[in-house]
Amino acid sequence: MNNSLSARDQQVNWHPYTQMQTAPPPIGIMRGEGAVLYAEDGREYIDAVSSWWVNIHGHAHPHIAERVSQQLKTLEHVIFAGFTHAPAVELSERLLALLPQNQAKVFYTDNGSTAVEVALKMALQYWYNQGVPRTKIIAFEGSYHGDTFGAMSVSERSIFTRPFQQYLFDVEFLPVPVPGHEEQTIAQLEKLLQQDDMAAFIFEPLVLGTAGMVMYSPEVLDKLMALCRSKGVLVIADEVMTGFGRTGKRFACDHVSQQPDLMCFSKGITGGTMALGVTTASQAIYVSFLSDDKTKALFHGHSYTANPVACAAALASLDLVEKNAFLEDLERISTSHAAFAQSLSGKSGIKQIRQTGTILAIEFEVGHTTYFHSLRDQLYNLALENGVLLRPLGNIVYVLPPYCISAAQLERVYGVIEQMRLLVGQEFQA
Ligand SMILES: *Cc1c(COP(=O)(O)O)cnc(C)c1O
């Protein structure tokens, strides 16, 4: 027992978002296949959150594994300044072909936070290079764009950011235009846009993930984007979570007619296989960095920029994303979620049910709650005991599965949510 992965881990590892003193021992996972994780104690878990929203095609996908292993034997890495390689060239070509038509250039980093940092730097330096004093960023209240300092600055000020508060730059926050509150957000944006120092607007399109899968309509997003663009304010779509099928289309921006100036990707891009971040930019952004003056260049890069193995994983994932079967899976999961949502509606213990494509969120009625509410841990444990990995955000439980999840596996996940509803009913109806 003391030789278990779990026990050895506790001697040496420090985990993310985890109070190490009180957290239960981590579950040692030996292997994954499709939607299922296999633990060292013989238990199995349906990965209903795609291992933090990254694993879109299921675990240990044979096509991705094959492509990655070929790349490892061909070229594992090469410096990306002054050099290039086939996986990066092909990935950029194929990605741009899928994105809104104005996206012209691809910049590689390692994760979602750095994809956001680069987008912010590109937006701010776009104005700087032209000598235009536009310095303010607009973001949504409740948003999450990552854990590095720039990304934290444009995110909701919360328990995540409190110790660093004084180091975060000022941002203009807008309320999320949730159904019924669209006009308020539009009016506030119009007012903000009367100031002439607005540089860019960054947002999670259609779904604010970490905020608790808070959703708003493509129609209002289209209006907000159009308003910004009419004043020259750059529009940054952070598709780190929504990219690669989550919202029922390949990209959240496929739901709107306006085109963003900058886009950020990471989570699903390699199918959850390797760490990779991507920022894409319009030609106008790119051109603003061109000069005989070297200081106008983008001085940003990482040792592993455009790592060929990560790019190969992304190419293998794109092979699957480009297929019609991919869109059919999105449709199948969306339809299944909608039917389950329908079956829950009107039942006790439920405050709100929200769905965008393959993302289903159920907010339980529990009065006043926070992220630390003990109910969250009860719900998390209840799911694990039933062989399902769900990570509630406070009193909100969401399903965000790999697209290979079967109908039977989805039914098991829904069954656990029904049990959660009953548990919430016992705890809070008295
Ligand atoms: C997860 C996430 C990020 C940060 O990505 P990391 O790879 O975890 O750094 C940024 N934006 C959004 C919308 C995310 O969901």
Short mmCIF file of C-alpha atoms and ligand atoms in Angstrom, two decimals, residues 17 52-54 110-116 143-148 151 155 202-205 207-210 238-242 264-267 275-277, ligand 1:
data_model
loop_
_atom_site.label_atom_id
_atom_site.label_comp_id
_atom_site.label_asym_id
_atom_site.label_seq_id
_atom_site.Cartn_x
_atom_site.Cartn_y
_atom_site.Cartn_z
CA TYR A 17 -5.66 24.31 -7.00
CA TRP A 52 -9.94 19.58 -17.30
CA TRP A 53 -11.54 20.16 -20.69
CA VAL A 54 -8.60 19.00 -22.82
CA ASP A 110 2.78 26.26 -24.50
CA ASN A 111 -0.63 26.65 -22.82
CA GLY A 112 -3.82 28.67 -22.56
CA SER A 113 -2.46 31.32 -20.21
CA THR A 114 0.46 32.08 -22.52
CA ALA A 115 -1.86 32.12 -25.55
CA VAL A 116 -3.77 34.86 -23.70
CA SER A 143 -14.12 35.67 -16.56
CA TYR A 144 -11.14 33.34 -16.37
CA HIS A 145 -8.26 33.69 -18.82
CA GLY A 146 -5.45 31.90 -16.98
CA ASP A 147 -3.05 32.07 -14.05
CA THR A 148 -0.12 34.17 -15.29
CA ALA A 151 -4.14 36.61 -17.72
CA SER A 155 -9.81 37.66 -15.07
CA ILE A 202 -11.14 39.98 -24.38
CA PHE A 203 -13.88 37.43 -23.71
CA GLU A 204 -14.71 33.74 -23.46
CA PRO A 205 -17.16 33.38 -26.36
CA VAL A 207 -19.53 30.20 -22.24
CA LEU A 208 -17.55 31.45 -19.24
CA GLY A 209 -16.10 28.14 -18.06
CA THR A 210 -14.55 28.68 -14.65
CA ASP A 238 -10.35 33.36 -25.88
CA GLU A 239 -11.38 29.98 -27.32
CA VAL A 240 -9.05 28.03 -25.01
CA MET A 241 -12.04 26.12 -23.61
CA THR A 242 -14.63 26.55 -26.38
CA CYS A 264 -6.51 32.03 -28.33
CA PHE A 265 -6.48 28.23 -28.31
CA SER A 266 -5.03 25.50 -26.18
CA LYS A 267 -7.08 22.94 -24.26
CA ALA A 275 0.77 21.05 -24.00
CA LEU A 276 0.41 23.59 -26.80
CA GLY A 277 -0.88 27.15 -27.01
C1 LIG B 1 -8.12 26.99 -19.02
C2 LIG B 1 -8.30 28.33 -19.64
C3 LIG B 1 -7.22 29.21 -19.80
C4 LIG B 1 -5.84 28.89 -19.29
O1 LIG B 1 -5.29 27.79 -19.93
P1 LIG B 1 -4.11 26.97 -19.23
O2 LIG B 1 -3.64 26.03 -20.28
O3 LIG B 1 -4.72 26.27 -18.06
O4 LIG B 1 -3.07 27.95 -18.82
C5 LIG B 1 -7.44 30.41 -20.45
N1 LIG B 1 -8.68 30.74 -20.90
C6 LIG B 1 -9.72 29.93 -20.76
C7 LIG B 1 -11.05 30.34 -21.31
C8 LIG B 1 -9.59 28.70 -20.11
O5 LIG B 1 -10.65 27.90 -19.94
#
